[in-house]
mmCIF file of C-alpha atoms and ligand atoms in Angstrom:
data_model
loop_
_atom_site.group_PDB
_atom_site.id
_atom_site.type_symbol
_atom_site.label_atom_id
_atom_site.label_comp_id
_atom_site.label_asym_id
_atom_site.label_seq_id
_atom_site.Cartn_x
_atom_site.Cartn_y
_atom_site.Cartn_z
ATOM 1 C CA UNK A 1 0.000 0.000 0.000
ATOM 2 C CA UNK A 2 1.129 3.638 -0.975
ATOM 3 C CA UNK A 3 -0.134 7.061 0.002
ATOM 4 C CA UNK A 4 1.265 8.346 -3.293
ATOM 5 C CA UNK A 5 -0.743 11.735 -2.905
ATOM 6 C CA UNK A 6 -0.528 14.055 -0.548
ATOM 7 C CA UNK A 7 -4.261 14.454 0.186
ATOM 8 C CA UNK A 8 -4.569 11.490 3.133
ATOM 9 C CA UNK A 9 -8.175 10.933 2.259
ATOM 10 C CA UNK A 10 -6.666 8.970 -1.028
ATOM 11 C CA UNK A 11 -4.818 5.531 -0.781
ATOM 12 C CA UNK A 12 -3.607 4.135 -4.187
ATOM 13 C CA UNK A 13 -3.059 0.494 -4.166
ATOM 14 C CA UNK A 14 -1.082 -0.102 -7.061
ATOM 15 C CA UNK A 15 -1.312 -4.215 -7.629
ATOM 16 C CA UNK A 16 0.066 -3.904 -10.997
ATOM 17 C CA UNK A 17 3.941 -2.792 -10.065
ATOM 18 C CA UNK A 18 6.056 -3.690 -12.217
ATOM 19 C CA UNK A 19 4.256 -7.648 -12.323
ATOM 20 C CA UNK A 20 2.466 -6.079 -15.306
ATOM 21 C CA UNK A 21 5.375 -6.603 -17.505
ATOM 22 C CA UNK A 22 5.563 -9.833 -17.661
ATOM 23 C CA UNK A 23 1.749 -10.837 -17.421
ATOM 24 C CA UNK A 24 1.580 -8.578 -20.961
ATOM 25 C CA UNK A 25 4.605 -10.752 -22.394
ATOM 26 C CA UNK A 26 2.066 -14.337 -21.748
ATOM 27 C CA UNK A 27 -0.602 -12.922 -22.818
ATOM 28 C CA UNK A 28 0.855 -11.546 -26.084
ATOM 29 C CA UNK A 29 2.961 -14.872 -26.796
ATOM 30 C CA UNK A 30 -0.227 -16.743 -26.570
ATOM 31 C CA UNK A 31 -2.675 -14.387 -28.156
ATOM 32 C CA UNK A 32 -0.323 -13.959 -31.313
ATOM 33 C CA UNK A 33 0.549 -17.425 -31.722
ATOM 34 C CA UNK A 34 -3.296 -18.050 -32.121
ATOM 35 C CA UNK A 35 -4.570 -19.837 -35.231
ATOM 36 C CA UNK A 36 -6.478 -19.026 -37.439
ATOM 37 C CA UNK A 37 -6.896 -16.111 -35.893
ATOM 38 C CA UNK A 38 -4.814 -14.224 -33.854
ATOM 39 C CA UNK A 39 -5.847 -11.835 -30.913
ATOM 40 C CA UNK A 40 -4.703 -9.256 -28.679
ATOM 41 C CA UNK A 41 -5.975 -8.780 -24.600
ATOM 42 C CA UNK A 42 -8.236 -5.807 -24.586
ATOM 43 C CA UNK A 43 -6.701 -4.247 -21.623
ATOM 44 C CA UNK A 44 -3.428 -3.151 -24.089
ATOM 45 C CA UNK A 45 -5.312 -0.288 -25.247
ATOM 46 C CA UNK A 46 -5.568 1.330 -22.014
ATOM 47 C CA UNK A 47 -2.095 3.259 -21.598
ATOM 48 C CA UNK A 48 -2.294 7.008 -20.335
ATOM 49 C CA UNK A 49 -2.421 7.981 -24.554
ATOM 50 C CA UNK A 50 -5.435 5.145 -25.031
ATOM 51 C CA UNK A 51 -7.543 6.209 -21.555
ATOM 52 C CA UNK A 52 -7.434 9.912 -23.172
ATOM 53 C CA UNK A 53 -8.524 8.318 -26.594
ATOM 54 C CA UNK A 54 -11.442 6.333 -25.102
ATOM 55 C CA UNK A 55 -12.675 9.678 -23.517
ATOM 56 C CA UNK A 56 -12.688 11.195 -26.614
ATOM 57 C CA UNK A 57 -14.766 7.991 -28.463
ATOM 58 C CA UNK A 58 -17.769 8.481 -25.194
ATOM 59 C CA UNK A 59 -17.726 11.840 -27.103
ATOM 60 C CA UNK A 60 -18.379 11.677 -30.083
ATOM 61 C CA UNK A 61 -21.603 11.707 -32.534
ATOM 62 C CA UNK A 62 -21.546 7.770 -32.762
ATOM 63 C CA UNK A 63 -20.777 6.701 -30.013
ATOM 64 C CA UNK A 64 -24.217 6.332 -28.185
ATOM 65 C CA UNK A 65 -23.403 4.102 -24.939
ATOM 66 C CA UNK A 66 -22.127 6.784 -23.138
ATOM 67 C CA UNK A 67 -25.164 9.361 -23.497
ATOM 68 C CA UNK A 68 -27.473 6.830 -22.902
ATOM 69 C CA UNK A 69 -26.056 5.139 -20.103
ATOM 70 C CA UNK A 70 -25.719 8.855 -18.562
ATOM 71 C CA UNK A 71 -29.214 9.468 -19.546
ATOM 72 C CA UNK A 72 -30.137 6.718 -17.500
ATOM 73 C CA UNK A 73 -27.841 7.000 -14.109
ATOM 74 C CA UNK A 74 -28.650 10.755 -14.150
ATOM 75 C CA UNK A 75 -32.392 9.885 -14.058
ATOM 76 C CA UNK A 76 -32.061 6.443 -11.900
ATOM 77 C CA UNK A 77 -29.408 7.342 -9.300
ATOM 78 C CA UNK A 78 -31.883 9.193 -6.490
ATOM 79 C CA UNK A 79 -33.801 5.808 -6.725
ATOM 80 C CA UNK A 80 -30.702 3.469 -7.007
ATOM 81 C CA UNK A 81 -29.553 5.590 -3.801
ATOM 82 C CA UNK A 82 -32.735 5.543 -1.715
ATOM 83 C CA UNK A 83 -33.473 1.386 -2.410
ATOM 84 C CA UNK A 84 -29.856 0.389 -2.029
ATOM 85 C CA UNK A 85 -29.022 2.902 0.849
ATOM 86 C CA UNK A 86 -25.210 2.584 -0.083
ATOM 87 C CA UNK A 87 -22.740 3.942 1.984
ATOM 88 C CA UNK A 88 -19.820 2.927 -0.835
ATOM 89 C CA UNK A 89 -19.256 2.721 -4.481
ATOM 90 C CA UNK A 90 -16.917 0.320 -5.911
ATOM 91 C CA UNK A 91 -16.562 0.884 -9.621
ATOM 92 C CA UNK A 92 -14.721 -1.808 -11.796
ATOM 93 C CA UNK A 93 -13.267 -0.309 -14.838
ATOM 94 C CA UNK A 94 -13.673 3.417 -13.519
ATOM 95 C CA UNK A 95 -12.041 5.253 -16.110
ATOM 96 C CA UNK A 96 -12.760 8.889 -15.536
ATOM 97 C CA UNK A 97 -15.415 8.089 -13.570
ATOM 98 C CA UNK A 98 -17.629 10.619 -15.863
ATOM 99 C CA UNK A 99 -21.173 9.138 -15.261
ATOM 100 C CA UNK A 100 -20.231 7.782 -11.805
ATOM 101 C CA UNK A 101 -20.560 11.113 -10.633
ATOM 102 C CA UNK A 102 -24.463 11.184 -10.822
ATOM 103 C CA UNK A 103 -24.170 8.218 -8.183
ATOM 104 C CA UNK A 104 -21.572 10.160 -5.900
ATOM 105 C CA UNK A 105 -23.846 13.238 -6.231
ATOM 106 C CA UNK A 106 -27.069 11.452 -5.117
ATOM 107 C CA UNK A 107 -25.291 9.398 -2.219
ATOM 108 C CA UNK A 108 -23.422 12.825 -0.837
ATOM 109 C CA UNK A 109 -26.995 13.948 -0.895
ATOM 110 C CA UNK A 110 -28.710 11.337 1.332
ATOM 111 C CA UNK A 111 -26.062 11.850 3.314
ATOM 112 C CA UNK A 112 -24.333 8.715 3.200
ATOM 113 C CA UNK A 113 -21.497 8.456 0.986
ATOM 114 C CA UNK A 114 -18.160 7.759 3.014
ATOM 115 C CA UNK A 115 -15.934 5.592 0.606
ATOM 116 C CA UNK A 116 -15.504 5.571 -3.678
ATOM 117 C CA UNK A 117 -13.303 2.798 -4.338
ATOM 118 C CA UNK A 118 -12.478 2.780 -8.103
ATOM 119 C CA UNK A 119 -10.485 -0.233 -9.640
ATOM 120 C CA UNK A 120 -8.809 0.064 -13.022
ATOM 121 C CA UNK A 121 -5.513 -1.227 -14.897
ATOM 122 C CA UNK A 122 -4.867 2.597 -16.415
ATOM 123 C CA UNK A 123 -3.498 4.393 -12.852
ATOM 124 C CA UNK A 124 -3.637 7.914 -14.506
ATOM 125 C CA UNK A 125 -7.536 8.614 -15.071
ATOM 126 C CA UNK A 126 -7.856 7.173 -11.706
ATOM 127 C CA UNK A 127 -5.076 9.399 -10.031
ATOM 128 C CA UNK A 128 -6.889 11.910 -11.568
ATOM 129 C CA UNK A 129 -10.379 11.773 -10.400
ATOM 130 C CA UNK A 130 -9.345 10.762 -7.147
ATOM 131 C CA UNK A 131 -8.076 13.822 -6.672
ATOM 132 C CA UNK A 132 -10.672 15.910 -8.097
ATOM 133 C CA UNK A 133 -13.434 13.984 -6.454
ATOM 134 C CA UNK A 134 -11.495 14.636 -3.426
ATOM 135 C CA UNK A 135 -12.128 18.390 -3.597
ATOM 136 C CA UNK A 136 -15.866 17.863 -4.447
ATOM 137 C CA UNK A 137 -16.704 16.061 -1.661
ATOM 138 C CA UNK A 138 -15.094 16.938 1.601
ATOM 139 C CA UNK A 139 -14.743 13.812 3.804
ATOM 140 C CA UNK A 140 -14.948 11.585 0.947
ATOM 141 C CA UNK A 141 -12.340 8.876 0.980
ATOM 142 C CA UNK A 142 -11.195 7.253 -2.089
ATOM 143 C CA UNK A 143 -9.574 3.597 -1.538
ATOM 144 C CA UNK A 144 -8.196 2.984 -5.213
ATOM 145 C CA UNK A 145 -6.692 -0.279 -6.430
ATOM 146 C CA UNK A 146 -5.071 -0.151 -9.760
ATOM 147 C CA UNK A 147 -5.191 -4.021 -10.968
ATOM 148 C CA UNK A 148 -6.867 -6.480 -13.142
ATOM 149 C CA UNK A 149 -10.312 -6.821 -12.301
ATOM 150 C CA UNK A 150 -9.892 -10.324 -13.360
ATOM 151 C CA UNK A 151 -7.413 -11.002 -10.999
ATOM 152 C CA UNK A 152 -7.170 -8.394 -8.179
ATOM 153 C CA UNK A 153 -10.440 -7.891 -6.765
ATOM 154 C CA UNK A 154 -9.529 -9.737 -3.336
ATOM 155 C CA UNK A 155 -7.559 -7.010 -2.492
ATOM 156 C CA UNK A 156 -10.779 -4.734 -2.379
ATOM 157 C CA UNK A 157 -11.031 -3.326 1.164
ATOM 158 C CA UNK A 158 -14.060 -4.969 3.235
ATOM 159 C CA UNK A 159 -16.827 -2.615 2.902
ATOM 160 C CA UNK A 160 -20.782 -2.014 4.174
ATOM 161 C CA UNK A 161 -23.447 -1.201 1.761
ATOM 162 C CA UNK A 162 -21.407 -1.726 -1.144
ATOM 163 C CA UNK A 163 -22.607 -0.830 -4.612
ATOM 164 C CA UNK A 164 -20.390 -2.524 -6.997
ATOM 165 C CA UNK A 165 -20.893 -0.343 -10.520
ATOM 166 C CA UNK A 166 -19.428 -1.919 -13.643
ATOM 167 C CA UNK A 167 -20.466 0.380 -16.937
ATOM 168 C CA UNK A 168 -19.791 1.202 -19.791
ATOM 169 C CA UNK A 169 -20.688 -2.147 -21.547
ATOM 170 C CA UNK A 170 -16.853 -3.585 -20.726
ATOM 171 C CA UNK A 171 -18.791 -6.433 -19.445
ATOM 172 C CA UNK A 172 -19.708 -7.263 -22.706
ATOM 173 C CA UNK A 173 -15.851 -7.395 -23.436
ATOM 174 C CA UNK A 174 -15.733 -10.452 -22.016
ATOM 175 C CA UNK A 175 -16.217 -13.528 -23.978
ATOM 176 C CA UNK A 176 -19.468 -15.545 -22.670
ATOM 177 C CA UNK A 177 -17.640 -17.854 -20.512
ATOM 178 C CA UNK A 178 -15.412 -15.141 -18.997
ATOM 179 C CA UNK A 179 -18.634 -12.813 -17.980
ATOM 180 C CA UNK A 180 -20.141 -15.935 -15.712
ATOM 181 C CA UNK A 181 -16.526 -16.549 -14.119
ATOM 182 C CA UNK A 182 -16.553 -12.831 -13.421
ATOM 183 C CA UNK A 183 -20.153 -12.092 -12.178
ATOM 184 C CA UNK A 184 -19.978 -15.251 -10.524
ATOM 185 C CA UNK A 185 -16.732 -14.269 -8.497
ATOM 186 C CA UNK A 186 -17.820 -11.064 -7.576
ATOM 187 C CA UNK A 187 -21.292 -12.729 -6.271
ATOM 188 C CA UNK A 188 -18.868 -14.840 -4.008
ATOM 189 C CA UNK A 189 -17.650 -11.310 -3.036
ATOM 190 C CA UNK A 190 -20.874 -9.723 -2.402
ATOM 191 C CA UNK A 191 -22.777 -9.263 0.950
ATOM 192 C CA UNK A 192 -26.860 -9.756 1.398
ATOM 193 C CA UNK A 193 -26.909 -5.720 2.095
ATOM 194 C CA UNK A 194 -24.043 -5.122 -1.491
ATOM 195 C CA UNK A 195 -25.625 -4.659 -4.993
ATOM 196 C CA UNK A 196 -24.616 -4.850 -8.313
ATOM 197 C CA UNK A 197 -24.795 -1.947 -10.977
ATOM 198 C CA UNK A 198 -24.371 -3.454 -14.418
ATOM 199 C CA UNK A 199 -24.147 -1.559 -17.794
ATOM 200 C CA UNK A 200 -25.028 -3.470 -20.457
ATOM 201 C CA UNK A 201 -25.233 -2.449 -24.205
ATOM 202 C CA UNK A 202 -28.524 -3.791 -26.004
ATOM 203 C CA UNK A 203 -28.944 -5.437 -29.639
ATOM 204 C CA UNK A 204 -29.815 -3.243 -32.288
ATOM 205 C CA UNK A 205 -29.948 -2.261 -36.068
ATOM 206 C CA UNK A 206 -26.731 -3.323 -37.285
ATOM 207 C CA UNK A 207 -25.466 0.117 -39.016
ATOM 208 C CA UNK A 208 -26.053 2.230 -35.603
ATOM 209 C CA UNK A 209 -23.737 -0.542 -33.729
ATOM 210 C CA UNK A 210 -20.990 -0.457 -36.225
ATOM 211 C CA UNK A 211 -20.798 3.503 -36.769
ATOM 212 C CA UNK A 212 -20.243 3.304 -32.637
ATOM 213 C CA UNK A 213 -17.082 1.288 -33.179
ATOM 214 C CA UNK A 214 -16.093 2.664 -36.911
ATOM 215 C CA UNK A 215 -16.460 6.803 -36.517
ATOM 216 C CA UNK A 216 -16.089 8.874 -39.204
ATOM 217 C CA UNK A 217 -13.271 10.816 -37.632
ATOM 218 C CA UNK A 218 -11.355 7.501 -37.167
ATOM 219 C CA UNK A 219 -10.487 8.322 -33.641
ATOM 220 C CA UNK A 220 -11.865 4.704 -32.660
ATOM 221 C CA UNK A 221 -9.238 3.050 -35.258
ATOM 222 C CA UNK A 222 -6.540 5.153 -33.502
ATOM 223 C CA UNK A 223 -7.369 3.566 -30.169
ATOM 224 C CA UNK A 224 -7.596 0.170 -32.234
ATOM 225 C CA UNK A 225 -4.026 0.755 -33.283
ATOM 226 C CA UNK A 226 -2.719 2.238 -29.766
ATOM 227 C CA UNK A 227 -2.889 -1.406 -28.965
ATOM 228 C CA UNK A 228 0.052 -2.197 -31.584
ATOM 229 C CA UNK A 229 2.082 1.117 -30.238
ATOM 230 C CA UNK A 230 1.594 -0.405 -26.874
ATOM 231 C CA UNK A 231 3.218 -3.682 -27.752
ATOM 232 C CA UNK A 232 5.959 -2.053 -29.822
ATOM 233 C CA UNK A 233 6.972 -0.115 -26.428
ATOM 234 C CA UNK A 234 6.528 -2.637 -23.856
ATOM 235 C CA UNK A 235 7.843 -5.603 -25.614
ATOM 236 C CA UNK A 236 10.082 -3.985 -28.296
ATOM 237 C CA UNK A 237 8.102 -5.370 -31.325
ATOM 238 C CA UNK A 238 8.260 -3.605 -34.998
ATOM 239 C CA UNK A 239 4.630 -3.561 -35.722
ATOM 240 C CA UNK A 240 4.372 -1.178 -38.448
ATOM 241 C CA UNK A 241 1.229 0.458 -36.776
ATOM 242 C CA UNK A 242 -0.070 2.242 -40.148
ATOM 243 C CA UNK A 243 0.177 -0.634 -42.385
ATOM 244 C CA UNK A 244 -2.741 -1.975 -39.726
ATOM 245 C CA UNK A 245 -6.363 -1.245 -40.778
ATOM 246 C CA UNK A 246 -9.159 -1.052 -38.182
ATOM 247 C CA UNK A 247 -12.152 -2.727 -39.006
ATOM 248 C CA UNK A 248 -15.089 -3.440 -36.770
ATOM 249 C CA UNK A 249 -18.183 -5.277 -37.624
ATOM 250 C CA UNK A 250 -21.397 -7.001 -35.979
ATOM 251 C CA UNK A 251 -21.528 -11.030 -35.822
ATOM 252 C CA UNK A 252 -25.765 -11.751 -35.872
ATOM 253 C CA UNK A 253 -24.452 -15.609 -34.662
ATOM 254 C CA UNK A 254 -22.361 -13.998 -31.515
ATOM 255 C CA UNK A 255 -24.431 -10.998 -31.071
ATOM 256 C CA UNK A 256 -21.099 -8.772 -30.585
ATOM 257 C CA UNK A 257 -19.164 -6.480 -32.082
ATOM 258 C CA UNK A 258 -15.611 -7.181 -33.457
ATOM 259 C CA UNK A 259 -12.744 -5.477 -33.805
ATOM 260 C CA UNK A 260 -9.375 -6.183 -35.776
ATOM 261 C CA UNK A 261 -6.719 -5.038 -37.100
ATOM 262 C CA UNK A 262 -5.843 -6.413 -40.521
ATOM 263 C CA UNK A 263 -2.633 -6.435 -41.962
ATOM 264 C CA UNK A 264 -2.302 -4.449 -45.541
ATOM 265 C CA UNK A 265 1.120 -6.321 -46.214
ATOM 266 C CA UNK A 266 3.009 -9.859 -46.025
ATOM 267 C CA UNK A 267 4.983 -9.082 -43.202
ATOM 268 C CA UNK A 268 7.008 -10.650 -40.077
ATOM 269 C CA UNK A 269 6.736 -8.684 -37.229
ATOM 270 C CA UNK A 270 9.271 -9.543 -34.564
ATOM 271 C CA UNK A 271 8.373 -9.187 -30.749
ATOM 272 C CA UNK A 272 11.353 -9.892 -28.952
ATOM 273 C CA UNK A 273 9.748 -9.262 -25.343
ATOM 274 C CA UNK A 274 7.511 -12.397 -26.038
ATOM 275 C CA UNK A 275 10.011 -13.959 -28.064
ATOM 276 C CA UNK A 276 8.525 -14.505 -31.209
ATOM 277 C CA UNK A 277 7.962 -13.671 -34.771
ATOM 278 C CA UNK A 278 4.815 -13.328 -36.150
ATOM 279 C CA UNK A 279 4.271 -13.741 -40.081
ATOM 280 C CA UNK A 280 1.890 -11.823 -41.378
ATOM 281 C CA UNK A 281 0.494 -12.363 -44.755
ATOM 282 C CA UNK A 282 -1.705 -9.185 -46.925
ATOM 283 C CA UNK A 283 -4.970 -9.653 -45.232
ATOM 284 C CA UNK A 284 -4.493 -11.443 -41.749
ATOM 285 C CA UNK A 285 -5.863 -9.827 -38.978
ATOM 286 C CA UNK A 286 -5.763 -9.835 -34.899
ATOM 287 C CA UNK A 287 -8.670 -9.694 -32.923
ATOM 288 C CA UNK A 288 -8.632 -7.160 -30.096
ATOM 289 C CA UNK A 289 -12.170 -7.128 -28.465
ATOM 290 C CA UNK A 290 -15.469 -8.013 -28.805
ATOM 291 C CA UNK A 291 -18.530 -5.982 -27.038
ATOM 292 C CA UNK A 292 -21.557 -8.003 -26.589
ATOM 293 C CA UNK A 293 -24.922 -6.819 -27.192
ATOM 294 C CA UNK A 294 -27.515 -7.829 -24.919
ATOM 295 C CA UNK A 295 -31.270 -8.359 -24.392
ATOM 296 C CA UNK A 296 -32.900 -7.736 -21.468
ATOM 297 C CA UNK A 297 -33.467 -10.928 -20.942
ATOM 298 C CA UNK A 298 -29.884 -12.265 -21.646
ATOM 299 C CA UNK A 299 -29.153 -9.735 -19.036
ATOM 300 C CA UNK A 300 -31.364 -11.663 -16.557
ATOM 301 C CA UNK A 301 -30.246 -15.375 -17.338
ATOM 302 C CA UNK A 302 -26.913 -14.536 -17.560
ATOM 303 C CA UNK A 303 -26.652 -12.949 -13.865
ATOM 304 C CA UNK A 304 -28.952 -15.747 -12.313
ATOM 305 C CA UNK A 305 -26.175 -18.521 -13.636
ATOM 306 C CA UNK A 306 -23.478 -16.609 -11.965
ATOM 307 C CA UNK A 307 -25.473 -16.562 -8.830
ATOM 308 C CA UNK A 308 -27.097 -12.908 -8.762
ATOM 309 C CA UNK A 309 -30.880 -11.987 -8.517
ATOM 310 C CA UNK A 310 -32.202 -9.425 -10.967
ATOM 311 C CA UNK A 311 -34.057 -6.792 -8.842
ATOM 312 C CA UNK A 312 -34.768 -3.876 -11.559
ATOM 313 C CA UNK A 313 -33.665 -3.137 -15.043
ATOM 314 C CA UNK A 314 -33.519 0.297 -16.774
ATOM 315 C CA UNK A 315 -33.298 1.942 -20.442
ATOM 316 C CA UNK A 316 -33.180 4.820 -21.814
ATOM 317 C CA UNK A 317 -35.755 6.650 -24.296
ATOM 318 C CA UNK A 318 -34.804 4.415 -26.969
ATOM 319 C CA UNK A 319 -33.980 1.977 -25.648
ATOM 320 C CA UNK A 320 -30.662 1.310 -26.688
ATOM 321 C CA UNK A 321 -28.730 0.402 -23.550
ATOM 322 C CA UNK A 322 -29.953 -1.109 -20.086
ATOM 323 C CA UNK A 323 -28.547 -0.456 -16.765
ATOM 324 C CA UNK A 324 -29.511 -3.109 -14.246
ATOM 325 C CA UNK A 325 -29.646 -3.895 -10.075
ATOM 326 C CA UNK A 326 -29.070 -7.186 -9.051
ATOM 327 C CA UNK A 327 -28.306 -8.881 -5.713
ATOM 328 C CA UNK A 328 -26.890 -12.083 -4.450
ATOM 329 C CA UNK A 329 -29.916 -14.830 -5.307
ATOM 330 C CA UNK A 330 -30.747 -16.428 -1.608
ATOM 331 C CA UNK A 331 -29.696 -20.078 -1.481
HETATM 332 N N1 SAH B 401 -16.344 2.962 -16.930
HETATM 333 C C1 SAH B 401 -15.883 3.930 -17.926
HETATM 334 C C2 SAH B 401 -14.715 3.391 -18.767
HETATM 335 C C3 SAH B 401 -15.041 2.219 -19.651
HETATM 336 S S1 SAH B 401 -13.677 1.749 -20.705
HETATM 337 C C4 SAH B 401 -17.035 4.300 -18.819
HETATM 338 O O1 SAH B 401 -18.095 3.692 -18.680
HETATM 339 O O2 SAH B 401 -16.908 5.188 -19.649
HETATM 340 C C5 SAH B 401 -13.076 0.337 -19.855
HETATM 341 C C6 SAH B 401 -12.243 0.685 -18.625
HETATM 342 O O3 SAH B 401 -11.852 -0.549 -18.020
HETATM 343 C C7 SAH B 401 -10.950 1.444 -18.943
HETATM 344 O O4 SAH B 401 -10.778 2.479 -18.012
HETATM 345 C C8 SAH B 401 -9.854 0.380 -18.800
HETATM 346 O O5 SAH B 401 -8.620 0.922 -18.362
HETATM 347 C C9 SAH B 401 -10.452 -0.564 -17.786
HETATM 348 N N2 SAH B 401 -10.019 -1.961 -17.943
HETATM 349 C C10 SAH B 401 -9.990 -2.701 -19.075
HETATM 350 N N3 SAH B 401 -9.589 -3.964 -18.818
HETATM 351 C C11 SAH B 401 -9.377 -4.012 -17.467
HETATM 352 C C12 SAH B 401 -8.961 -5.045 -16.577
HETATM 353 N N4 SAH B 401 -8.688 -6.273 -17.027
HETATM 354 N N5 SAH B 401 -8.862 -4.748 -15.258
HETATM 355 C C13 SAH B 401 -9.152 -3.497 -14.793
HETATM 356 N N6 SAH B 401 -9.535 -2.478 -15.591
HETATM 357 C C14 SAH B 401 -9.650 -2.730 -16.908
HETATM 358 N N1 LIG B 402 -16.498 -0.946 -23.332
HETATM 359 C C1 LIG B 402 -16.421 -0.259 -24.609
HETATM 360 C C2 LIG B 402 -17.448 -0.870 -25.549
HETATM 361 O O1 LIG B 402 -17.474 -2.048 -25.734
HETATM 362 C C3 LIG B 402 -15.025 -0.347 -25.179
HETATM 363 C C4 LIG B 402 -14.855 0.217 -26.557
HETATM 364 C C5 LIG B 402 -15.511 1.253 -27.136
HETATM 365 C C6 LIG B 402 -13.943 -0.211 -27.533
HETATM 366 N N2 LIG B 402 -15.032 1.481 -28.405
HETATM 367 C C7 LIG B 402 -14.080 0.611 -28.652
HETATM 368 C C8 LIG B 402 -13.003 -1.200 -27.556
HETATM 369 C C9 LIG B 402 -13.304 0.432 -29.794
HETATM 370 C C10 LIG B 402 -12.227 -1.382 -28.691
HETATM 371 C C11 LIG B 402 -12.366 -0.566 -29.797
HETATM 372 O O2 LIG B 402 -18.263 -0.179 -26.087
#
């Protein structure tokens, strides 16, 4: 544990130091020796450069998650406050914490909120907003654990009245069996009196889900590609990140989004940190993350086979994205 900051209402529990390194070097052996088709792990993207790019992508014209999800936590969060009564927030994949704040807002206003404990693998949005919510909210204390949500979450501090929040649709960047390892862990986790605050992107026409993840101003094939710069810095590979195209598209069979990278020459790209070389021929391409799209009741069965009990479910005007309240089911 390290009080990095100055302010002593923040502790920064940095899991990640220096371990990361390696982990990445694993991961990128395995995902790149793939066949037929190789992938990368999502979590590459998110370097200081990639956090900022995301933030831009919740910005812009396409991409609708964001202002819908926002729609709904800025309309739902006096209710989600009065029926949960939480004393705590524990967000998974915080970010910049942008819509969270509706949440802190409403539980500084019942007068309840002691703790925000935000857990992400990207340590500078979360330094960040630490400090800033900090200022906002005297005698707020912010517990942060930079980590892998996959991995780290037993090194959350023991809480009461904890309302676990995990937006943004990243659940959806799980694959299937992944999500019900992960929702099922964190039911383990969860006390009778914690709750669950999902975000989960819905199914829809096909052209309105690819724009999202294909915008005109390519900023979301930039993030695509960080992924590449990321691997070229921390393993000292020669991907040629230019000569990578983004493409994204919707599988009707998986209901998810895609997104690769495909190669626009035959080329060997050596990654000496992982210790290999990957051949590339004109056309290949790497997966780097799928985002499921849900139905409401996918939402539903998926939670009750990891253990958790629906208890309300929320859209927005158009429905286009759900936020949902769950508990741990009673044996
Ligand atoms: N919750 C924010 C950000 C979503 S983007 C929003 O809704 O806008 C996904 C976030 O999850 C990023 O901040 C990224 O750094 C983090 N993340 C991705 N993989 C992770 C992992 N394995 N462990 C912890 N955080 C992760
Ligand atoms: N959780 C976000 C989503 O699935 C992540 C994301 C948005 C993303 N745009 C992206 C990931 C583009 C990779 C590429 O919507």
């Amino acid at each position: 544990m390290t009080d990095a900051l100055a302010e002593p209402r923040i502790r920064i529990d940095d899991r990640l130091n220096g371990s990361a390194g390696d982990e990445i070097a694993v991961e990128v052996r395995d995902g790149l020796s793939r066949s037929p088709l190789r992938e990368l792990p999502p979590k590459l993207f998110y370097d200081a450069y990639g956090s900022e790019l995301f933030d831009r992508i919740t910005q812009l014209p396409e991409y609708y998650p964001t202002r819908c999800e926002r729609s709904i936590l800025n309309r739902r969060a006096p209710e989600v406050v009065s029926t949960t009564r939480a004393e705590e927030l524990v967000e998974l994949g915080s970010g910049s914490a942008s819509k969270t704040r509706a949440l802190l807002f409403a539980m500084a206003g019942s007068g309840r909120l002691r703790r925000y404990v935000p857990v992400d693998v990207s340590a500078e949005p979360v330094e960040r907003c630490a400090d800033e919510l900090c200022k906002t909210y005297p005698g707020l204390e912010v517990h942060a654990l930079i980590g892998d949500f996959h991995r780290d979450l037993e090194h959350l501090p023991d809480g009461n009245r904890r309302l676990f929040a995990f937006l943004g649709g990243t659940i959806g960047n799980l694959f299937p069996h992944e999500r019900v390892e992960f929702l099922g862990g964190l039911a383990e986790l969860m006390d009778p009196d914690d709750r669950l605050l999902l975000g989960t992107d819905l199914v829809k026409e096909v052209d309105v889900l690819e724009a999202a993840y294909d915008d005109a101003d390519g900023v979301t094939a930039e993030f695509n590609r960080n992924a590449l710069r990321v691997v070229n810095r921390e393993l000292g590979a020669d991907f040629q990140i230019e000569r990578f195209e983004h493409r994204a598209f919707f599988d009707p069979d998986e209901a998810w989004i895609e997104m690769r990278l495909r190669s626009l020459d035959d080329v060997v790209v050596n990654v000496p940190g992982a210790g290999i070389e990957v051949p590339f021929d004109a056309g290949d391409e790497i997966r780097t993350e799928i985002s499921a799209k849900f139905t409401p009741d996918r939402v539903d069965g998926e939670l009750a086979a990891s253990g958790l009990a629906l208890d309300e479910l929320w859209t927005d005007d158009e429905d286009r994205f759900a936020v949902s309240l769950s508990s741990v089911a009673s044996p």
